[in-house]
PDB file of C-alpha atoms in Angstrom:
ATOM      1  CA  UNK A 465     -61.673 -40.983  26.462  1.00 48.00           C
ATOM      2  CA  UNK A 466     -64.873 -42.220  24.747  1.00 45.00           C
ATOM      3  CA  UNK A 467     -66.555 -45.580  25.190  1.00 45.00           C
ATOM      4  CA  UNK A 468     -69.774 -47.028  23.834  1.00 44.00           C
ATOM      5  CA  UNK A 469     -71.084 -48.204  26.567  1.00 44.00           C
ATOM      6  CA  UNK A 470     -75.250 -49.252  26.301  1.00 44.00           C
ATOM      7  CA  UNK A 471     -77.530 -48.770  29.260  1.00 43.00           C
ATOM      8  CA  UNK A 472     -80.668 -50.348  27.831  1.00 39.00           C
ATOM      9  CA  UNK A 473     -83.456 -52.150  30.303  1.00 42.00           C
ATOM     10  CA  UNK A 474     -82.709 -50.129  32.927  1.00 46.00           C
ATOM     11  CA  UNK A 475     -79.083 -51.935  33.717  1.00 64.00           C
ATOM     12  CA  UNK A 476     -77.764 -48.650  36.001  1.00 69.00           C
ATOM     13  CA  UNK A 477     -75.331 -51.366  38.209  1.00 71.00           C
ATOM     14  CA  UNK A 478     -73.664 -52.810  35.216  1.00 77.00           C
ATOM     15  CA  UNK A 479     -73.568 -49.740  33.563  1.00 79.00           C
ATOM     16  CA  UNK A 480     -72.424 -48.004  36.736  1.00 84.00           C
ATOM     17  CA  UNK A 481     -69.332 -50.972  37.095  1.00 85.00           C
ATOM     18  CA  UNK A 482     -68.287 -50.637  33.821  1.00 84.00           C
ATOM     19  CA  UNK A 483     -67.836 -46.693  33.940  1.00 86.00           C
ATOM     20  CA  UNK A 484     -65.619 -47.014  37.161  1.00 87.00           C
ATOM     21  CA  UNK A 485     -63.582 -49.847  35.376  1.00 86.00           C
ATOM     22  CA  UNK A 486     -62.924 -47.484  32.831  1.00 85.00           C
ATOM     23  CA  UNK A 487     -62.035 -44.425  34.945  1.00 87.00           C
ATOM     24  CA  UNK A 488     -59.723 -47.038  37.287  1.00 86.00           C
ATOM     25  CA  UNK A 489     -57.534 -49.057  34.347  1.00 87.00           C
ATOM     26  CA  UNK A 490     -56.789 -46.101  32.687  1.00 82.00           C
ATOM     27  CA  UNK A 491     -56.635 -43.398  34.953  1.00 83.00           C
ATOM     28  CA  UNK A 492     -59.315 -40.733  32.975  1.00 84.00           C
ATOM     29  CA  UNK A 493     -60.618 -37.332  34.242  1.00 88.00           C
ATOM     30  CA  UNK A 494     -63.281 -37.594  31.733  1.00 89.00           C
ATOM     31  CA  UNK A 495     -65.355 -39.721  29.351  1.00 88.00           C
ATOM     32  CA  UNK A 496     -68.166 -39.740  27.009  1.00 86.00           C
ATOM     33  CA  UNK A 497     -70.392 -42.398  26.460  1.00 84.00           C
ATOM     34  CA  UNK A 498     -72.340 -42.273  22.900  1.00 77.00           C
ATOM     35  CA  UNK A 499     -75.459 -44.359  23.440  1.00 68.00           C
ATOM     36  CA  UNK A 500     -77.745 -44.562  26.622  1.00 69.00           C
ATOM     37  CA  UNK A 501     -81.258 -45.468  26.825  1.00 65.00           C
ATOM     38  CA  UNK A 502     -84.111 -47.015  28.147  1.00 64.00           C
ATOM     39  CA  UNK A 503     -86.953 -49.177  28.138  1.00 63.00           C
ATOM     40  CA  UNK A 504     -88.388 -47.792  30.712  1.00 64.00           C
ATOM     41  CA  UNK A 505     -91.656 -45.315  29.659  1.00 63.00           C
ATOM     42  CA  UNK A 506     -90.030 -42.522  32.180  1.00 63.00           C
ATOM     43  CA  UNK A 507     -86.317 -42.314  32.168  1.00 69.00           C
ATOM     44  CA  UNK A 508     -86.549 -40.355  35.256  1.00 74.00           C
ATOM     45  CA  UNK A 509     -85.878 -43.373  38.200  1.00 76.00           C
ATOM     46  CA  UNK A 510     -83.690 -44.389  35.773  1.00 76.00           C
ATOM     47  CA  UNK A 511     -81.689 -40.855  35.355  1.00 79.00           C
ATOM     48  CA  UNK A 512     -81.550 -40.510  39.539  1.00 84.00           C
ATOM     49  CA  UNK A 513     -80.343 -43.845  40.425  1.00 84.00           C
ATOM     50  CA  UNK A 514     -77.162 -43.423  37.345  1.00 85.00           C
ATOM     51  CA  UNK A 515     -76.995 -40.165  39.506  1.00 88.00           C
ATOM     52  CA  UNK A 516     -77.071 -41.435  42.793  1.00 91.00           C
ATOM     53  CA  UNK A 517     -74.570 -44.670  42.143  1.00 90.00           C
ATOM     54  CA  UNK A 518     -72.127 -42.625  39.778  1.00 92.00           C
ATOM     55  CA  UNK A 519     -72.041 -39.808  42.686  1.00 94.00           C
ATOM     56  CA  UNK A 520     -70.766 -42.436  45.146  1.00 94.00           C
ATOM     57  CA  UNK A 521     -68.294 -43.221  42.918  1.00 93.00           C
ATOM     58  CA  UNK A 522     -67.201 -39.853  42.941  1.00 95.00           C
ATOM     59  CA  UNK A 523     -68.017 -39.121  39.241  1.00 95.00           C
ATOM     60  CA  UNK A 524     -70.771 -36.269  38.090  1.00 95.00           C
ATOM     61  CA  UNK A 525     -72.486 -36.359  34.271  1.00 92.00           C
ATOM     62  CA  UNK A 526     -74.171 -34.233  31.949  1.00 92.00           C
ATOM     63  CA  UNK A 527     -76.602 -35.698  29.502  1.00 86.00           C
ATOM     64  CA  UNK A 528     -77.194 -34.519  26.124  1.00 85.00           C
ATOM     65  CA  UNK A 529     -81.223 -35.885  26.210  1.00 79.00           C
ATOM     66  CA  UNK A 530     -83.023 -36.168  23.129  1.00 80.00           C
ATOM     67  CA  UNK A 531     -86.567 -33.639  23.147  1.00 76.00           C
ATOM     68  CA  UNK A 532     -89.033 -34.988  23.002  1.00 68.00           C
ATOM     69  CA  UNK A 533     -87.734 -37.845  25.152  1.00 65.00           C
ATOM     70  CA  UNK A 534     -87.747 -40.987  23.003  1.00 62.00           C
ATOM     71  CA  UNK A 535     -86.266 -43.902  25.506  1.00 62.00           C
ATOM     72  CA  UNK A 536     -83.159 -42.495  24.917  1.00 66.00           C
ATOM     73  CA  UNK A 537     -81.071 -40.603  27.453  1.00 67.00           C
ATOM     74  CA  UNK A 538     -79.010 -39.101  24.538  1.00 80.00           C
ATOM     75  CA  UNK A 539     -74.889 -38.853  24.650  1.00 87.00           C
ATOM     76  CA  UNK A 540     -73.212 -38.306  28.153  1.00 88.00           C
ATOM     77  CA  UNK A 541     -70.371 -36.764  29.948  1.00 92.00           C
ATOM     78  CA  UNK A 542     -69.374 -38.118  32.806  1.00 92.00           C
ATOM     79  CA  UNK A 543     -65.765 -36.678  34.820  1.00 94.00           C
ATOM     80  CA  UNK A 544     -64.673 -36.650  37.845  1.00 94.00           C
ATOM     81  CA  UNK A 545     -65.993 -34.409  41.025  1.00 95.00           C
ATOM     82  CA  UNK A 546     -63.513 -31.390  41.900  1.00 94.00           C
ATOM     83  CA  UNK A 547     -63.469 -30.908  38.177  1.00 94.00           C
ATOM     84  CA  UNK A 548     -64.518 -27.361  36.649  1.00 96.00           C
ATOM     85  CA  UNK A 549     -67.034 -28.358  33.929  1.00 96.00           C
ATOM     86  CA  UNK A 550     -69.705 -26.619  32.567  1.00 97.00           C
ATOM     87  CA  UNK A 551     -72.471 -27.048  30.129  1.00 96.00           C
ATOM     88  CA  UNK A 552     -72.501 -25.089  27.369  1.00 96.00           C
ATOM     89  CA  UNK A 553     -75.848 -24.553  25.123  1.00 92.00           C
ATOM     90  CA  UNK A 554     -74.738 -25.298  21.167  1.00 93.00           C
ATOM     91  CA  UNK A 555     -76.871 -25.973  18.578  1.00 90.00           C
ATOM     92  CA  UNK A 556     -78.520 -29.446  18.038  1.00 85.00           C
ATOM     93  CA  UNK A 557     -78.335 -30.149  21.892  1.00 85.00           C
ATOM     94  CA  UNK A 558     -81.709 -31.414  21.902  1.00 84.00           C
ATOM     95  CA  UNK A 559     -81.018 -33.756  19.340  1.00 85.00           C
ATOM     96  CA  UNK A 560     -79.753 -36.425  21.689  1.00 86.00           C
ATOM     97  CA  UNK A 561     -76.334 -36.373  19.728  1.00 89.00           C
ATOM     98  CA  UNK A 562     -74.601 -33.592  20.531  1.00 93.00           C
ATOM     99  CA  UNK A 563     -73.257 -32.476  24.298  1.00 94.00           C
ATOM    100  CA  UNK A 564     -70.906 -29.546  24.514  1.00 96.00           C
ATOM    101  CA  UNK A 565     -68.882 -28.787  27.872  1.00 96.00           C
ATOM    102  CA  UNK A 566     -66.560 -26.306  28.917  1.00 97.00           C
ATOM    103  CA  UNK A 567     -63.308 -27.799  30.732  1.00 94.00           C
ATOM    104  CA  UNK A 568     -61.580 -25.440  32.960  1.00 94.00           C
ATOM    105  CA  UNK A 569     -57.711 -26.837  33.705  1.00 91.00           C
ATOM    106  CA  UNK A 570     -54.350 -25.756  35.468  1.00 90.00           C
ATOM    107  CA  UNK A 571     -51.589 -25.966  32.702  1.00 87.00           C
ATOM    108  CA  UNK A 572     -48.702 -26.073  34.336  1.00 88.00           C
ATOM    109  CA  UNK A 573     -46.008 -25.203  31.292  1.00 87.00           C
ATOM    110  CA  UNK A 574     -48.354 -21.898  30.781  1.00 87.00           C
ATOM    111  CA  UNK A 575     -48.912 -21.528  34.667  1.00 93.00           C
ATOM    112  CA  UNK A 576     -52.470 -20.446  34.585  1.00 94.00           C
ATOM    113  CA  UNK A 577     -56.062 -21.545  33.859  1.00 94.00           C
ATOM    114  CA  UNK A 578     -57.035 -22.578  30.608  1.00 92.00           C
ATOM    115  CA  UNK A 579     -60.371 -23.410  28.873  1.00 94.00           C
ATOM    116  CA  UNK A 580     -61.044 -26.337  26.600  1.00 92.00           C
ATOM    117  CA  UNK A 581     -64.489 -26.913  24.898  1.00 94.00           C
ATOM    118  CA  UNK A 582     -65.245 -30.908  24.991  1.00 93.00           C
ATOM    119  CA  UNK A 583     -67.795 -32.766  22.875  1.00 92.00           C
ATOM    120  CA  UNK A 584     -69.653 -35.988  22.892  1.00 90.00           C
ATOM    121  CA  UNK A 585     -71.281 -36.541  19.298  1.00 89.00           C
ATOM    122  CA  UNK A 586     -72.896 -39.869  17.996  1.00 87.00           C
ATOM    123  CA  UNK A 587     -73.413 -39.315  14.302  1.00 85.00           C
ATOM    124  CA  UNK A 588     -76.420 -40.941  12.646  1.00 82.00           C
ATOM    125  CA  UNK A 589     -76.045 -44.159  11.241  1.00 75.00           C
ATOM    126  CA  UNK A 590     -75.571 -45.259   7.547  1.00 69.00           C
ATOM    127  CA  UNK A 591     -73.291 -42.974   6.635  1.00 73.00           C
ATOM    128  CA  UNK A 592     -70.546 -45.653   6.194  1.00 74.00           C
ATOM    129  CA  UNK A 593     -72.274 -47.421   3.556  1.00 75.00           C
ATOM    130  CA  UNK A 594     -74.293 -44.500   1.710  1.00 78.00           C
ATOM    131  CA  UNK A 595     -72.861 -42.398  -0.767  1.00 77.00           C
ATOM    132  CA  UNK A 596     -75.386 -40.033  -0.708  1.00 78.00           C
ATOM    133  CA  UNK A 597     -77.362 -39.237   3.393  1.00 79.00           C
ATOM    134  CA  UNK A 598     -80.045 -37.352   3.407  1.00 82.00           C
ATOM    135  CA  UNK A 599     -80.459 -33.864   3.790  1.00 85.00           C
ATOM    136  CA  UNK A 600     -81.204 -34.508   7.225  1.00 84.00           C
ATOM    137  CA  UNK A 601     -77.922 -35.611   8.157  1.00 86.00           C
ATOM    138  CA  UNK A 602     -76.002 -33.808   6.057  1.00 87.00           C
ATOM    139  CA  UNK A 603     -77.243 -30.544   8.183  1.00 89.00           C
ATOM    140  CA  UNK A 604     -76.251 -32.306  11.012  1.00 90.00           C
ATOM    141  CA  UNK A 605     -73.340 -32.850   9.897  1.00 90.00           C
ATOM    142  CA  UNK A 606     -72.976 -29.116   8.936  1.00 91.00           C
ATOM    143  CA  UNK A 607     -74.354 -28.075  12.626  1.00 93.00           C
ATOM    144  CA  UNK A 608     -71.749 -29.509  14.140  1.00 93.00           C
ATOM    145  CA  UNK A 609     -68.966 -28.842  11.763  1.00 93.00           C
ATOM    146  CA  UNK A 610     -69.847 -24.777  12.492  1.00 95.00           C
ATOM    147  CA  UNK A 611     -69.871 -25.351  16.481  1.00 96.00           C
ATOM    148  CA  UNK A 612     -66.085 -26.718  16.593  1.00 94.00           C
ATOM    149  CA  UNK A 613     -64.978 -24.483  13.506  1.00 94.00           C
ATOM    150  CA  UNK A 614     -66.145 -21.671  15.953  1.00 96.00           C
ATOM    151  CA  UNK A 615     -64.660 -23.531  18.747  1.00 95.00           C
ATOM    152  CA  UNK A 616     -61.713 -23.689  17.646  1.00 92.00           C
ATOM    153  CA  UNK A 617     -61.257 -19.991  17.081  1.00 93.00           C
ATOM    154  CA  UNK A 618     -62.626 -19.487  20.457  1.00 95.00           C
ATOM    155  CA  UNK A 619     -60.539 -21.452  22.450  1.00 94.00           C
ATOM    156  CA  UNK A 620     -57.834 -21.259  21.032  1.00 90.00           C
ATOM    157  CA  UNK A 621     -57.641 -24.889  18.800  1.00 89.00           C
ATOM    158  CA  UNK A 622     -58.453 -26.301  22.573  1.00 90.00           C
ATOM    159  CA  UNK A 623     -61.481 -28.690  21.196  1.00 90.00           C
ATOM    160  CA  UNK A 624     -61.627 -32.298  22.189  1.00 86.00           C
ATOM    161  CA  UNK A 625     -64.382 -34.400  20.255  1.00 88.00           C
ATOM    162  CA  UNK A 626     -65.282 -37.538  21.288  1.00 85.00           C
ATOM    163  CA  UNK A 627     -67.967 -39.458  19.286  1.00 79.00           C
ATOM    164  CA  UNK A 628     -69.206 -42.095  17.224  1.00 81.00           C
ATOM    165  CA  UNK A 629     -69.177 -40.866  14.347  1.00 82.00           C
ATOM    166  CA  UNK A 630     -70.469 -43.835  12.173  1.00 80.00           C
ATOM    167  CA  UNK A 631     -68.599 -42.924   9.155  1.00 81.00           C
ATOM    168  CA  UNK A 632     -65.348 -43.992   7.690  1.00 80.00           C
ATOM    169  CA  UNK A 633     -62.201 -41.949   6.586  1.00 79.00           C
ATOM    170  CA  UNK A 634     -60.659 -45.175   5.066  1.00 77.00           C
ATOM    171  CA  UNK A 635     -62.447 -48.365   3.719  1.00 75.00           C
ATOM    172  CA  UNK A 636     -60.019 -50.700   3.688  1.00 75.00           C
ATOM    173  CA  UNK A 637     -57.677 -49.141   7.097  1.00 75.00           C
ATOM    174  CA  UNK A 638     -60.928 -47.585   8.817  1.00 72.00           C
ATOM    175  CA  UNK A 639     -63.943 -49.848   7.454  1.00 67.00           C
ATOM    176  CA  UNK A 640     -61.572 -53.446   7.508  1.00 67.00           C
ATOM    177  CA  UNK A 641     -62.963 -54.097   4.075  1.00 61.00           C
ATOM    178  CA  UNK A 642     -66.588 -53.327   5.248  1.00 67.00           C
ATOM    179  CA  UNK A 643     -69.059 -55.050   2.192  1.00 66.00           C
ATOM    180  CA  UNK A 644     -70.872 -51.469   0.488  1.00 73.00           C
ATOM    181  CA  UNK A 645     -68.356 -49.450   2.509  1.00 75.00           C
ATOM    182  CA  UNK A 646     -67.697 -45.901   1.409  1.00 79.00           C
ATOM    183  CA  UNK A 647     -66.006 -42.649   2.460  1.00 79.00           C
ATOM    184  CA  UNK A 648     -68.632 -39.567   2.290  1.00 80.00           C
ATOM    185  CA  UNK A 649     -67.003 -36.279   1.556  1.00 81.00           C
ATOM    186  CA  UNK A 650     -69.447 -34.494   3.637  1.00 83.00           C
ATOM    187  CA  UNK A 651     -69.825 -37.411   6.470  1.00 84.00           C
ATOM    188  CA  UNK A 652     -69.227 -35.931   9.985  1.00 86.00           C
ATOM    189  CA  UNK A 653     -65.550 -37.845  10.221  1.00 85.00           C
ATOM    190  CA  UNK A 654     -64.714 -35.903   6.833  1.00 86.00           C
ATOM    191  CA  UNK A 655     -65.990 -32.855   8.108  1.00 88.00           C
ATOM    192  CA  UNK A 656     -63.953 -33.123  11.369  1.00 87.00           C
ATOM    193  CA  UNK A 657     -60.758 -34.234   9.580  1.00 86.00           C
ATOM    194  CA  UNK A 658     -61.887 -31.488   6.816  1.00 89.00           C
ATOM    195  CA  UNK A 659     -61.020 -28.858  10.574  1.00 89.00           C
ATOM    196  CA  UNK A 660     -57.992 -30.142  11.372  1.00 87.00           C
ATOM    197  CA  UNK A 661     -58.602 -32.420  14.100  1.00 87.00           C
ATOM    198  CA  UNK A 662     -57.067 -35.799  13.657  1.00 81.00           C
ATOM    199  CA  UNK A 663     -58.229 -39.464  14.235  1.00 79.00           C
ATOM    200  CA  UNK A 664     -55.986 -40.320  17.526  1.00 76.00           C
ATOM    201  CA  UNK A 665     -56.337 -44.076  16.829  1.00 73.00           C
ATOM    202  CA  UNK A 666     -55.083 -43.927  13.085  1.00 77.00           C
ATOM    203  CA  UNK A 667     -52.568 -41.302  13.866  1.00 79.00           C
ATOM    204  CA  UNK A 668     -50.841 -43.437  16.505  1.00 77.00           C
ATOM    205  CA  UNK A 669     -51.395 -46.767  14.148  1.00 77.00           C
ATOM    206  CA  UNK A 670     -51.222 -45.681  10.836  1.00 83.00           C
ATOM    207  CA  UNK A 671     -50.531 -49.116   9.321  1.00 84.00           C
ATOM    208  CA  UNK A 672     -52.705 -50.894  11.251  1.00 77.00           C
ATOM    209  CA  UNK A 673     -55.877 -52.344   9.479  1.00 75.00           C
ATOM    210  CA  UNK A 674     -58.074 -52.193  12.596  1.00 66.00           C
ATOM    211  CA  UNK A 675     -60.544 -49.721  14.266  1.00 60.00           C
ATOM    212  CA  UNK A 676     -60.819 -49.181  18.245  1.00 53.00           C
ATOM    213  CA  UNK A 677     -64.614 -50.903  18.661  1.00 51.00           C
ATOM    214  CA  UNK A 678     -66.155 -53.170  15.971  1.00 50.00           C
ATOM    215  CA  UNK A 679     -69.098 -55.325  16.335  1.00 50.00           C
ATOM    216  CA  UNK A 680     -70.529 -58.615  14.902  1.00 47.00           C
ATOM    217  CA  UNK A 681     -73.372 -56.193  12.630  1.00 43.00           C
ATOM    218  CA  UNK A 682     -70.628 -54.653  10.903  1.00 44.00           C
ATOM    219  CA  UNK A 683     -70.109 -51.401  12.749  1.00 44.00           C
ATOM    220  CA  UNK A 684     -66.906 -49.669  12.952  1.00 45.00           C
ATOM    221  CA  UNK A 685     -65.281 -47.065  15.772  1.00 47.00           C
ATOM    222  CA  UNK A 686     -61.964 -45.464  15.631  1.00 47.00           C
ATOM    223  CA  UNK A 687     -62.011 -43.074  18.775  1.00 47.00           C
ATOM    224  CA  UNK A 688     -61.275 -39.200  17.109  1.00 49.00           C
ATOM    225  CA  UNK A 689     -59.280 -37.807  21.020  1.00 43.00           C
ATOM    226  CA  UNK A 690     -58.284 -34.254  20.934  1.00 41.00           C
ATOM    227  CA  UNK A 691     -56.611 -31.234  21.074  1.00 42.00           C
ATOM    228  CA  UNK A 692     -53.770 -28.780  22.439  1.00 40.00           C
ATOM    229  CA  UNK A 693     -53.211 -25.892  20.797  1.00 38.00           C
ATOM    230  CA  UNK A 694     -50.954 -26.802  18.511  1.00 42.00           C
ATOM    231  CA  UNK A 695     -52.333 -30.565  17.895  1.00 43.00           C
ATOM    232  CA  UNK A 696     -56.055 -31.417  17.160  1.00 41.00           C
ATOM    233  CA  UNK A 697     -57.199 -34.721  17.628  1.00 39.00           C
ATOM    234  CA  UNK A 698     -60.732 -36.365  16.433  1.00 41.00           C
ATOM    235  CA  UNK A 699     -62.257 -38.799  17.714  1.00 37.00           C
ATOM    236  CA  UNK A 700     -64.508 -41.145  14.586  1.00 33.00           C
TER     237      UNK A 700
END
């Protein structure tokens, strides 16, 4: 599961609350969170106490931090102790918007261990109201687009994306009728759909004109969940 949750002016109890809402109502082992940060001039008081209270909630994390550090603790993963996850070094990690983890599960219709790759992306803004992003973005766009087209190879179509990916696949289902909104061919929604994975929220409510997270400045979030191997979700 991915939620946008914001940990700005150094808010770790709220922040903290909110994360073990989410894990309690509906019963997640994992969850990203696409936008931390802080106004704090160090983030590192604010890094141990997230640390210290998530720990006694019996949760761990794994930031994606931005270098050089610019009051922004970059994407996180945060999943429950007892799980085996491990951090794996992609390309674009110090960007602040990409974190790449390797799940290790019991399946129990295979009856062994197997390996899923998870991400946590949070795609630069604009790009649902530009027809043309700059070069900039579309490499990051590209960047990422190689790491899960290689992922998916790797582990076997076992990729789960989560991420805002500040983009829209659909104006009018996606966007709500979003004023200036357009769908960019090489946006980072169009290049995960352009893989194979698929947007959980519109493939469960196809009909529906309506998005997962929306707020009053216009932004739009359908939630892009993931894969088994022979079903790829996407979270947008």
């Amino acid at each position: 599961m991915l939620v946008r949750l914001r940990l700005w002016g150094g808010q770790v109890t709220t922040f903290v609350d909110d994360v073990v809402k989410t894990f309690e109502t509906y019963s997640v082992d994992v969850l990203g969170v696409s936008e931390t940060g802080t106004h704090s001039p160090d983030n590192n008081l604010t890094r141990r106490a997230i640390k210290r209270r998530l720990g006694e909630k019996g949760l761990n994390r794994i930031w994606g931090e931005p270098l050089p550090y610019k009051r922004s603790l970059g994407v996180m993963l945060i999943y429950r102790k007892g799980l085996n996850v491990t951090r794996l070094d992609v390309e674009g990690s110090s960007s602040g918007r990409v974190l790449a983890a390797e799940l290790v599960t019991w399946d129990r219709g295979l009856r062994r261990e197997v390996k899923t790759m998870v991400m946590v992306l949070y795609g630069e803004t604009g790009m649902s109201t530009t027809p043309n992003p700059p070069g900039r973005v579309n490499e990051f766009n590209l960047t990422v687009g190689r790491i899960v087209e290689d992922a998916l190879v790797e582990y076997s179509g076992r990729v789960m994306c989560l991420g805002d990916y500040n983009s829209l696949a659909d104006v009018d289902m996606d966007g709500m009728g979003l004023v200036g909104g357009v769908v960019v061919a090489n946006s980072l929604v169009s290049t995960m759909l352009g893989l194979g994975l698929v947007d959980w929220f519109r493939d469960l409510n196809p009909d529906v004109q309506a998005v997962s997270y929306s707020s009053p400045q216009g932004a739009f979030l359908s939630l892009i969940h993931i894969s088994e191997p022979t079903r790829r979700y996407a979270i947008s």
